[in-house]
């Protein structure tokens, strides 16, 4: 049944307000709990249909301190930015409610109406990507509420006749002239392509009292629905085979003079390739502790200006990050003005350390592979090249490097008791890495396994790989 067809009855306003406030406070109590969730409300619709009035009334019925509202004019979708990037920092934490007046649907409508750059096929692709993104939010305990406030053409014209001319500037949603019947019909035709989905609530904006209550009651139902998070995964897990390279890294040593010559030749070539073109580049490093991620990164940026790149060193998530989708902290580290972004550890922690140490439930880490693939593909579709490295060394070499760090004053900070403890889970990490390779190495974002106990060999191979993938793209 479509949401607009569900049975609706007016409530006593005081009773509705009390129910909303109680549900609002119950939602706040779920933060960090096994049923914790947040609510994001996407408000869209015909101009003068009462969107602002309905949200204003909702704010009067609830505790306004705990209802966040963000209103922006619709933006034109860009080639280098995914549709979700402008909004990720506003994804609410568990226990919170966020209302977005400007959102990815209004951006899609404006881009289609104003630029003509999106044809029917591309429109459908955007819609499917949006549905998938929203499902990933829901799977990570963000409830997505989608509302379209509708208004017949004749009623819209009457309201336009009555509006103060000085307020007209606030009523240019999607940049349209709402006196133009042809444009009105086009908006209606386009929006019907997504509001036909059952998870949309369509509200008739003609009756103000019914409009406000229908909106508020819909929010109330969403607030009251806080089921426990699933813990068990569906189906039986099939472990991937561990690559031979991970179990037996190369022991061959590079000759010092040859290494220096290669480094001198490759460093400027890599810097030039990283700068080339309008694309963004993400370099991502995972691997065993002390495998040489930091040293490799140092050689990559040697010929780059510090203003040209950003290095993100990823550790355990902060408490405020744990109350949002696990990809949230990475979404917000990717900005379109950072052409080169280097990750020393990354979103793959979900299927590595969080899996091995039990910080993520089986349901969470097992669905993460597909979520990560979709995340990376959306970036690739918007002029981003992703180059992923796994640095592998032997257990014996790791122990030697740990000991060397302990004996070197300026490197001692790099080694902790936890690093030594993690060696006990070596085989578990290899299994997790094997599953990661099998499930997230894609044609456009393959994994590059650099398996050697020699740091110099690894650094040269990394530079060569970066050069090769950038030239291929």
Short mmCIF file of C-alpha atoms in Angstrom, two decimals:
data_model
loop_
_atom_site.label_atom_id
_atom_site.label_comp_id
_atom_site.label_asym_id
_atom_site.label_seq_id
_atom_site.Cartn_x
_atom_site.Cartn_y
_atom_site.Cartn_z
CA UNK A 1 0.00 0.00 0.00
CA UNK A 2 1.33 3.46 -0.91
CA UNK A 3 1.85 5.70 2.10
CA UNK A 4 -0.63 8.29 0.86
CA UNK A 5 -3.37 5.64 0.83
CA UNK A 6 -3.02 4.63 4.48
CA UNK A 7 -5.86 5.42 6.88
CA UNK A 8 -5.42 8.86 8.45
CA UNK A 9 -7.46 10.54 11.18
CA UNK A 10 -6.99 13.87 12.91
CA UNK A 11 -5.77 13.68 16.51
CA UNK A 12 -6.27 16.08 19.38
CA UNK A 13 -3.32 18.46 19.03
CA UNK A 14 -2.30 18.25 22.69
CA UNK A 15 -2.34 14.46 22.55
CA UNK A 16 -0.35 14.51 19.33
CA UNK A 17 2.23 16.87 20.82
CA UNK A 18 2.61 14.72 23.95
CA UNK A 19 3.00 11.56 21.87
CA UNK A 20 5.63 13.24 19.67
CA UNK A 21 7.66 14.52 22.63
CA UNK A 22 7.56 11.14 24.38
CA UNK A 23 8.64 9.38 21.20
CA UNK A 24 11.32 12.02 20.65
CA UNK A 25 12.82 11.41 24.09
CA UNK A 26 12.56 7.64 23.67
CA UNK A 27 14.53 7.99 20.45
CA UNK A 28 17.25 9.95 22.25
CA UNK A 29 17.56 7.13 24.78
CA UNK A 30 18.39 4.65 22.00
CA UNK A 31 21.76 6.28 21.29
CA UNK A 32 24.48 3.65 21.58
CA UNK A 33 21.92 0.94 22.37
CA UNK A 34 21.08 -2.23 20.47
CA UNK A 35 18.04 -0.47 18.98
CA UNK A 36 19.71 2.90 18.38
CA UNK A 37 18.69 4.79 15.25
CA UNK A 38 18.32 8.28 13.83
CA UNK A 39 15.78 9.91 11.54
CA UNK A 40 16.47 11.92 8.39
CA UNK A 41 13.43 13.57 6.78
CA UNK A 42 13.68 14.55 3.10
CA UNK A 43 11.13 17.30 2.44
CA UNK A 44 10.20 17.97 -1.18
CA UNK A 45 7.23 19.26 -3.10
CA UNK A 46 5.43 21.91 -5.11
CA UNK A 47 6.09 25.49 -4.04
CA UNK A 48 3.51 26.99 -1.62
CA UNK A 49 2.20 23.49 -0.82
CA UNK A 50 2.98 24.12 2.86
CA UNK A 51 6.33 22.40 3.37
CA UNK A 52 7.72 25.13 5.58
CA UNK A 53 4.47 25.54 7.49
CA UNK A 54 4.26 21.80 8.20
CA UNK A 55 7.83 21.69 9.52
CA UNK A 56 7.20 24.85 11.58
CA UNK A 57 4.13 23.25 13.13
CA UNK A 58 6.05 20.05 13.81
CA UNK A 59 8.66 22.08 15.63
CA UNK A 60 5.95 23.59 17.82
CA UNK A 61 4.59 20.16 18.70
CA UNK A 62 7.95 18.59 19.58
CA UNK A 63 10.84 19.70 21.77
CA UNK A 64 12.47 22.11 19.28
CA UNK A 65 15.92 21.66 20.80
CA UNK A 66 16.09 18.15 19.41
CA UNK A 67 14.76 18.75 15.93
CA UNK A 68 17.42 19.93 13.51
CA UNK A 69 16.36 21.62 10.27
CA UNK A 70 18.60 22.46 7.34
CA UNK A 71 17.27 24.40 4.36
CA UNK A 72 19.30 24.98 1.19
CA UNK A 73 18.43 25.96 -2.34
CA UNK A 74 18.66 22.97 -4.71
CA UNK A 75 22.09 22.57 -6.30
CA UNK A 76 23.11 21.43 -9.76
CA UNK A 77 24.62 17.95 -9.64
CA UNK A 78 28.30 18.02 -10.60
CA UNK A 79 30.58 15.67 -12.49
CA UNK A 80 33.21 15.42 -9.74
CA UNK A 81 30.84 15.13 -6.81
CA UNK A 82 28.43 12.34 -5.96
CA UNK A 83 24.85 13.31 -5.18
CA UNK A 84 25.31 12.38 -1.51
CA UNK A 85 28.53 14.27 -0.75
CA UNK A 86 26.95 17.68 0.00
CA UNK A 87 24.73 16.08 2.64
CA UNK A 88 26.78 13.47 4.48
CA UNK A 89 27.94 15.77 7.26
CA UNK A 90 24.27 16.36 8.10
CA UNK A 91 23.45 12.66 8.55
CA UNK A 92 22.17 12.61 12.14
CA UNK A 93 23.67 10.55 14.94
CA UNK A 94 21.63 7.93 16.73
CA UNK A 95 18.88 9.56 18.78
CA UNK A 96 18.71 12.63 16.53
CA UNK A 97 16.26 13.94 13.91
CA UNK A 98 17.32 15.98 10.87
CA UNK A 99 14.94 17.61 8.37
CA UNK A 100 16.51 18.43 4.99
CA UNK A 101 14.61 20.88 2.80
CA UNK A 102 17.32 20.80 0.16
CA UNK A 103 18.31 17.20 -0.60
CA UNK A 104 19.39 14.90 -3.41
CA UNK A 105 15.89 14.72 -4.91
CA UNK A 106 15.52 18.49 -5.21
CA UNK A 107 19.03 18.60 -6.71
CA UNK A 108 18.07 15.99 -9.28
CA UNK A 109 14.92 17.90 -10.25
CA UNK A 110 16.77 21.19 -10.58
CA UNK A 111 19.57 19.68 -12.65
CA UNK A 112 17.10 17.96 -14.97
CA UNK A 113 14.86 21.01 -15.34
CA UNK A 114 17.53 23.69 -15.71
CA UNK A 115 20.48 22.14 -17.50
CA UNK A 116 18.92 19.48 -19.70
CA UNK A 117 22.07 17.46 -19.01
CA UNK A 118 20.19 14.46 -17.63
CA UNK A 119 18.21 12.29 -20.03
CA UNK A 120 15.63 9.67 -19.05
CA UNK A 121 18.19 6.87 -18.75
CA UNK A 122 20.51 8.95 -16.57
CA UNK A 123 17.56 10.06 -14.44
CA UNK A 124 16.73 6.42 -13.78
CA UNK A 125 20.36 5.65 -12.90
CA UNK A 126 20.37 8.49 -10.37
CA UNK A 127 17.12 7.23 -8.87
CA UNK A 128 18.44 3.71 -8.47
CA UNK A 129 21.68 5.01 -6.91
CA UNK A 130 19.63 7.10 -4.49
CA UNK A 131 17.47 4.14 -3.51
CA UNK A 132 20.55 2.02 -2.87
CA UNK A 133 22.25 4.77 -0.84
CA UNK A 134 19.11 5.18 1.26
CA UNK A 135 18.93 1.43 1.84
CA UNK A 136 22.54 1.47 3.02
CA UNK A 137 21.61 4.27 5.43
CA UNK A 138 18.69 2.22 6.72
CA UNK A 139 20.90 -0.85 7.13
CA UNK A 140 23.15 1.34 9.28
CA UNK A 141 20.26 2.50 11.46
CA UNK A 142 19.36 5.79 9.77
CA UNK A 143 15.62 5.82 9.03
CA UNK A 144 14.96 7.76 5.80
CA UNK A 145 11.56 9.48 5.64
CA UNK A 146 10.60 10.86 2.22
CA UNK A 147 7.74 13.34 1.86
CA UNK A 148 6.30 15.12 -1.18
CA UNK A 149 3.92 18.02 -0.54
CA UNK A 150 1.63 18.31 -3.53
CA UNK A 151 -0.65 21.08 -4.76
CA UNK A 152 -3.01 21.26 -7.78
CA UNK A 153 -2.17 23.82 -10.46
CA UNK A 154 -5.22 26.03 -9.82
CA UNK A 155 -4.61 26.17 -6.07
CA UNK A 156 -0.96 27.04 -6.67
CA UNK A 157 -1.96 29.95 -8.91
CA UNK A 158 -4.42 31.27 -6.33
CA UNK A 159 -1.72 31.20 -3.65
CA UNK A 160 0.72 32.96 -5.96
CA UNK A 161 -1.88 35.69 -6.49
CA UNK A 162 -2.13 36.23 -2.75
CA UNK A 163 1.57 36.26 -1.92
CA UNK A 164 3.45 39.46 -1.14
CA UNK A 165 5.71 40.28 -4.14
CA UNK A 166 8.64 40.88 -1.76
CA UNK A 167 8.49 37.22 -0.73
CA UNK A 168 8.64 35.81 -4.25
CA UNK A 169 12.40 35.35 -4.04
CA UNK A 170 11.83 32.63 -1.44
CA UNK A 171 9.54 30.73 -3.77
CA UNK A 172 11.83 29.84 -6.64
CA UNK A 173 12.31 26.21 -5.73
CA UNK A 174 14.18 24.36 -8.48
CA UNK A 175 14.74 27.82 -10.02
CA UNK A 176 11.33 27.67 -11.70
CA UNK A 177 8.67 30.16 -12.65
CA UNK A 178 5.64 28.58 -11.02
CA UNK A 179 3.36 30.54 -13.34
CA UNK A 180 4.56 28.36 -16.18
CA UNK A 181 2.09 25.46 -16.56
CA UNK A 182 4.43 23.54 -18.83
CA UNK A 183 7.18 23.57 -16.21
CA UNK A 184 4.72 22.64 -13.48
CA UNK A 185 3.60 19.63 -15.52
CA UNK A 186 7.22 18.63 -16.13
CA UNK A 187 7.99 18.70 -12.41
CA UNK A 188 4.96 16.55 -11.73
CA UNK A 189 5.93 14.08 -14.43
CA UNK A 190 9.49 13.81 -13.13
CA UNK A 191 8.61 13.50 -9.45
CA UNK A 192 6.05 10.75 -10.17
CA UNK A 193 8.99 8.62 -11.28
CA UNK A 194 10.24 8.46 -7.70
CA UNK A 195 7.19 9.21 -5.54
CA UNK A 196 5.52 6.12 -7.00
CA UNK A 197 7.73 4.09 -4.65
CA UNK A 198 5.88 2.84 -1.59
CA UNK A 199 8.24 4.52 0.89
CA UNK A 200 7.14 8.02 -0.16
CA UNK A 201 4.41 9.93 1.70
CA UNK A 202 2.44 12.22 -0.63
CA UNK A 203 0.58 14.96 1.24
CA UNK A 204 -2.13 17.11 -0.32
CA UNK A 205 -1.30 20.67 0.67
CA UNK A 206 -4.77 22.14 0.21
CA UNK A 207 -6.10 21.41 3.71
CA UNK A 208 -3.60 23.02 6.10
CA UNK A 209 -4.71 21.27 9.28
CA UNK A 210 -4.79 17.85 7.68
CA UNK A 211 -1.47 18.53 5.95
CA UNK A 212 0.33 19.38 9.19
CA UNK A 213 -1.13 16.47 11.11
CA UNK A 214 -0.49 13.94 8.38
CA UNK A 215 3.15 14.99 8.28
CA UNK A 216 3.50 14.95 12.08
CA UNK A 217 1.78 11.61 12.50
CA UNK A 218 4.02 10.07 9.87
CA UNK A 219 7.07 11.28 11.81
CA UNK A 220 5.51 9.93 15.01
CA UNK A 221 5.15 6.43 13.56
CA UNK A 222 8.77 6.46 12.44
CA UNK A 223 9.95 7.64 15.87
CA UNK A 224 8.11 4.81 17.60
CA UNK A 225 9.61 2.11 15.39
CA UNK A 226 12.98 1.22 16.97
CA UNK A 227 13.63 -2.51 16.46
CA UNK A 228 16.81 -4.16 17.72
CA UNK A 229 19.70 -4.30 15.29
CA UNK A 230 20.17 -7.64 13.55
CA UNK A 231 23.25 -9.47 14.80
CA UNK A 232 23.28 -12.76 12.92
CA UNK A 233 24.17 -12.77 9.25
CA UNK A 234 22.03 -14.47 6.65
CA UNK A 235 23.38 -17.72 5.31
CA UNK A 236 26.62 -19.56 5.99
CA UNK A 237 29.89 -17.70 5.46
CA UNK A 238 32.25 -19.12 2.84
CA UNK A 239 35.89 -18.42 3.64
CA UNK A 240 38.10 -17.40 0.71
CA UNK A 241 41.43 -19.06 0.07
CA UNK A 242 44.40 -17.17 1.47
CA UNK A 243 46.70 -16.03 -1.39
CA UNK A 244 50.10 -17.67 -1.40
CA UNK A 245 51.77 -14.26 -1.51
CA UNK A 246 50.43 -13.41 1.96
CA UNK A 247 51.81 -16.58 3.49
CA UNK A 248 55.21 -16.44 1.82
CA UNK A 249 56.33 -12.88 1.01
CA UNK A 250 59.44 -12.45 -1.13
CA UNK A 251 62.78 -12.42 0.68
CA UNK A 252 64.73 -10.94 -2.21
CA UNK A 253 66.60 -7.72 -1.43
CA UNK A 254 66.89 -4.81 -3.84
CA UNK A 255 70.38 -3.46 -4.44
CA UNK A 256 70.80 -0.07 -2.82
CA UNK A 257 72.14 1.74 -5.89
CA UNK A 258 69.45 0.30 -8.14
CA UNK A 259 66.78 1.29 -5.62
CA UNK A 260 68.04 4.88 -5.44
CA UNK A 261 68.14 5.14 -9.22
CA UNK A 262 64.60 3.79 -9.56
CA UNK A 263 63.33 6.13 -6.85
CA UNK A 264 64.94 9.13 -8.51
CA UNK A 265 63.32 8.22 -11.83
CA UNK A 266 59.87 7.23 -10.57
CA UNK A 267 59.16 9.94 -7.97
CA UNK A 268 58.77 12.86 -10.42
CA UNK A 269 56.85 10.66 -12.87
CA UNK A 270 54.36 9.68 -10.19
CA UNK A 271 53.98 13.28 -9.02
CA UNK A 272 53.27 14.41 -12.59
CA UNK A 273 50.75 11.61 -13.13
CA UNK A 274 48.95 12.40 -9.87
CA UNK A 275 48.56 16.02 -10.94
CA UNK A 276 47.32 15.23 -14.44
CA UNK A 277 43.73 15.84 -15.48
CA UNK A 278 40.61 16.96 -13.61
CA UNK A 279 40.20 13.68 -11.75
CA UNK A 280 40.50 12.99 -8.03
CA UNK A 281 42.88 10.28 -6.86
CA UNK A 282 42.57 8.15 -3.73
CA UNK A 283 45.57 6.09 -2.63
CA UNK A 284 44.60 3.58 0.03
CA UNK A 285 46.97 1.51 2.17
CA UNK A 286 46.15 -1.51 4.30
CA UNK A 287 48.36 -4.29 5.59
CA UNK A 288 49.97 -5.84 8.61
CA UNK A 289 51.42 -3.56 11.28
CA UNK A 290 54.95 -2.34 10.42
CA UNK A 291 54.54 -3.42 6.79
CA UNK A 292 55.83 -0.04 5.56
CA UNK A 293 52.74 2.05 4.84
CA UNK A 294 54.20 5.25 6.27
CA UNK A 295 57.52 4.90 4.46
CA UNK A 296 55.77 4.23 1.15
CA UNK A 297 53.54 7.30 1.56
CA UNK A 298 56.59 9.44 2.33
CA UNK A 299 58.15 8.45 -1.02
CA UNK A 300 54.92 9.07 -2.93
CA UNK A 301 54.57 12.69 -1.75
CA UNK A 302 58.28 13.51 -2.02
CA UNK A 303 57.85 15.54 -5.21
CA UNK A 304 54.40 16.96 -4.38
CA UNK A 305 53.61 20.29 -2.76
CA UNK A 306 51.92 19.73 0.64
CA UNK A 307 49.00 21.85 -0.62
CA UNK A 308 48.32 19.32 -3.35
CA UNK A 309 47.39 16.35 -1.18
CA UNK A 310 45.75 15.30 2.06
CA UNK A 311 46.90 12.36 4.20
CA UNK A 312 44.24 10.72 6.37
CA UNK A 313 45.62 8.53 9.16
CA UNK A 314 42.81 6.31 10.36
CA UNK A 315 42.57 4.95 13.88
CA UNK A 316 39.74 3.67 16.03
CA UNK A 317 36.48 5.64 15.55
CA UNK A 318 35.53 8.30 18.08
CA UNK A 319 32.36 7.87 20.13
CA UNK A 320 30.41 10.40 18.03
CA UNK A 321 31.44 8.49 14.89
CA UNK A 322 30.20 5.19 16.31
CA UNK A 323 26.70 6.66 16.51
CA UNK A 324 26.54 7.13 12.73
CA UNK A 325 26.91 4.81 9.73
CA UNK A 326 30.43 3.42 9.75
CA UNK A 327 31.23 4.96 6.36
CA UNK A 328 30.18 8.40 7.63
CA UNK A 329 33.61 9.39 8.90
CA UNK A 330 35.11 8.54 5.51
CA UNK A 331 32.41 10.30 3.51
CA UNK A 332 33.35 13.48 5.37
CA UNK A 333 37.06 13.10 4.68
CA UNK A 334 36.48 13.15 0.93
CA UNK A 335 36.02 16.65 -0.43
CA UNK A 336 36.06 17.53 -4.12
CA UNK A 337 38.77 20.16 -3.62
CA UNK A 338 41.21 17.51 -2.39
CA UNK A 339 42.48 16.19 -5.71
CA UNK A 340 44.86 13.71 -4.07
CA UNK A 341 43.81 11.94 -0.87
CA UNK A 342 45.97 9.28 0.79
CA UNK A 343 44.55 6.91 3.39
CA UNK A 344 46.85 5.22 5.89
CA UNK A 345 44.24 2.59 6.76
CA UNK A 346 40.70 3.10 5.62
CA UNK A 347 37.05 2.00 5.50
CA UNK A 348 38.32 -1.56 5.13
CA UNK A 349 38.80 -1.63 8.89
CA UNK A 350 35.18 -2.80 9.01
CA UNK A 351 36.07 -6.13 7.41
CA UNK A 352 39.53 -6.37 9.00
CA UNK A 353 40.09 -5.24 12.60
CA UNK A 354 36.39 -4.77 13.41
CA UNK A 355 35.66 -8.26 12.14
CA UNK A 356 38.64 -9.94 13.81
CA UNK A 357 38.29 -8.17 17.16
CA UNK A 358 34.49 -8.49 17.27
CA UNK A 359 33.77 -4.73 17.16
CA UNK A 360 31.26 -5.34 14.34
CA UNK A 361 28.59 -8.03 14.41
CA UNK A 362 28.61 -10.73 11.69
CA UNK A 363 25.60 -9.06 10.09
CA UNK A 364 27.45 -5.73 9.96
CA UNK A 365 30.79 -6.84 8.57
CA UNK A 366 29.31 -9.34 6.13
CA UNK A 367 27.09 -6.75 4.45
CA UNK A 368 29.95 -4.23 4.44
CA UNK A 369 31.65 -5.70 1.35
CA UNK A 370 28.76 -4.72 -0.91
CA UNK A 371 28.37 -1.36 0.84
CA UNK A 372 32.06 -0.61 0.25
CA UNK A 373 31.85 -1.66 -3.40
CA UNK A 374 28.90 0.67 -3.95
CA UNK A 375 30.68 3.50 -2.14
CA UNK A 376 33.81 3.13 -4.25
CA UNK A 377 31.87 2.75 -7.50
CA UNK A 378 29.95 5.96 -6.85
CA UNK A 379 33.26 7.79 -6.46
CA UNK A 380 34.68 6.18 -9.59
CA UNK A 381 31.58 7.25 -11.52
CA UNK A 382 32.43 10.85 -10.58
CA UNK A 383 36.00 11.15 -11.84
CA UNK A 384 37.83 9.48 -8.96
CA UNK A 385 40.60 6.92 -9.39
CA UNK A 386 41.02 4.54 -6.43
CA UNK A 387 44.31 2.68 -6.04
CA UNK A 388 44.34 0.11 -3.22
CA UNK A 389 47.42 -1.52 -1.69
CA UNK A 390 47.87 -4.36 0.75
CA UNK A 391 51.40 -4.51 2.15
CA UNK A 392 52.33 -8.01 3.28
CA UNK A 393 55.38 -9.07 5.29
CA UNK A 394 56.29 -12.27 7.16
CA UNK A 395 55.75 -12.72 10.87
CA UNK A 396 59.49 -12.90 11.39
CA UNK A 397 60.07 -9.61 9.58
CA UNK A 398 57.30 -7.94 11.57
CA UNK A 399 58.88 -9.06 14.86
CA UNK A 400 62.24 -7.69 13.73
CA UNK A 401 60.69 -4.34 12.79
CA UNK A 402 58.82 -4.14 16.10
CA UNK A 403 62.08 -4.71 17.98
CA UNK A 404 63.87 -2.10 15.87
CA UNK A 405 61.15 0.43 16.68
CA UNK A 406 61.49 -0.21 20.39
CA UNK A 407 65.25 0.36 20.13
CA UNK A 408 64.95 3.59 18.12
CA UNK A 409 63.95 6.66 20.20
CA UNK A 410 62.22 8.60 17.40
CA UNK A 411 60.24 5.51 16.31
CA UNK A 412 59.34 4.16 19.73
CA UNK A 413 55.95 5.87 19.65
CA UNK A 414 54.94 3.61 16.76
CA UNK A 415 54.93 0.43 18.84
CA UNK A 416 52.41 -0.46 21.56
CA UNK A 417 51.49 -3.49 23.65
CA UNK A 418 48.46 -3.92 21.42
CA UNK A 419 50.71 -4.29 18.36
CA UNK A 420 52.42 -7.26 20.02
CA UNK A 421 49.06 -8.70 21.10
CA UNK A 422 47.67 -8.49 17.56
CA UNK A 423 50.33 -10.94 16.39
CA UNK A 424 48.36 -13.64 18.15
CA UNK A 425 45.56 -13.07 15.61
CA UNK A 426 47.86 -13.23 12.57
CA UNK A 427 45.98 -16.08 10.88
CA UNK A 428 42.62 -14.42 11.54
CA UNK A 429 43.84 -11.25 9.82
CA UNK A 430 45.06 -13.26 6.84
CA UNK A 431 41.62 -14.88 6.52
CA UNK A 432 39.93 -11.48 6.76
CA UNK A 433 42.27 -10.07 4.11
CA UNK A 434 41.58 -13.02 1.80
CA UNK A 435 37.82 -12.44 2.04
CA UNK A 436 38.37 -8.73 1.44
CA UNK A 437 40.39 -9.37 -1.75
CA UNK A 438 37.83 -11.80 -3.11
CA UNK A 439 34.83 -9.58 -2.45
CA UNK A 440 36.14 -6.04 -3.05
CA UNK A 441 38.76 -6.34 -5.76
CA UNK A 442 36.88 -4.95 -8.74
CA UNK A 443 37.85 -4.23 -12.33
CA UNK A 444 38.03 -0.47 -11.72
CA UNK A 445 39.40 -0.65 -8.16
CA UNK A 446 41.54 -3.79 -7.89
CA UNK A 447 43.68 -4.70 -4.90
CA UNK A 448 47.45 -4.61 -5.41
CA UNK A 449 49.24 -7.01 -3.07
CA UNK A 450 52.82 -5.95 -2.37
CA UNK A 451 54.31 -8.97 -0.59
CA UNK A 452 57.97 -8.56 0.32
CA UNK A 453 60.12 -8.30 3.43
CA UNK A 454 62.28 -5.70 1.70
CA UNK A 455 61.09 -2.11 2.20
CA UNK A 456 62.94 -0.76 -0.83
CA UNK A 457 61.43 -3.34 -3.16
CA UNK A 458 57.95 -2.54 -1.82
CA UNK A 459 58.39 1.21 -2.32
CA UNK A 460 59.49 0.83 -5.93
CA UNK A 461 56.65 -1.59 -6.70
CA UNK A 462 54.11 0.81 -5.21
CA UNK A 463 55.37 3.72 -7.32
CA UNK A 464 55.31 1.58 -10.47
CA UNK A 465 51.77 0.40 -9.71
CA UNK A 466 50.49 3.94 -9.17
CA UNK A 467 52.05 5.05 -12.44
CA UNK A 468 50.61 2.09 -14.34
CA UNK A 469 47.03 2.52 -13.01
CA UNK A 470 46.99 6.28 -13.54
CA UNK A 471 48.24 5.90 -17.10
CA UNK A 472 45.60 3.23 -17.74
CA UNK A 473 42.89 5.61 -16.57
#
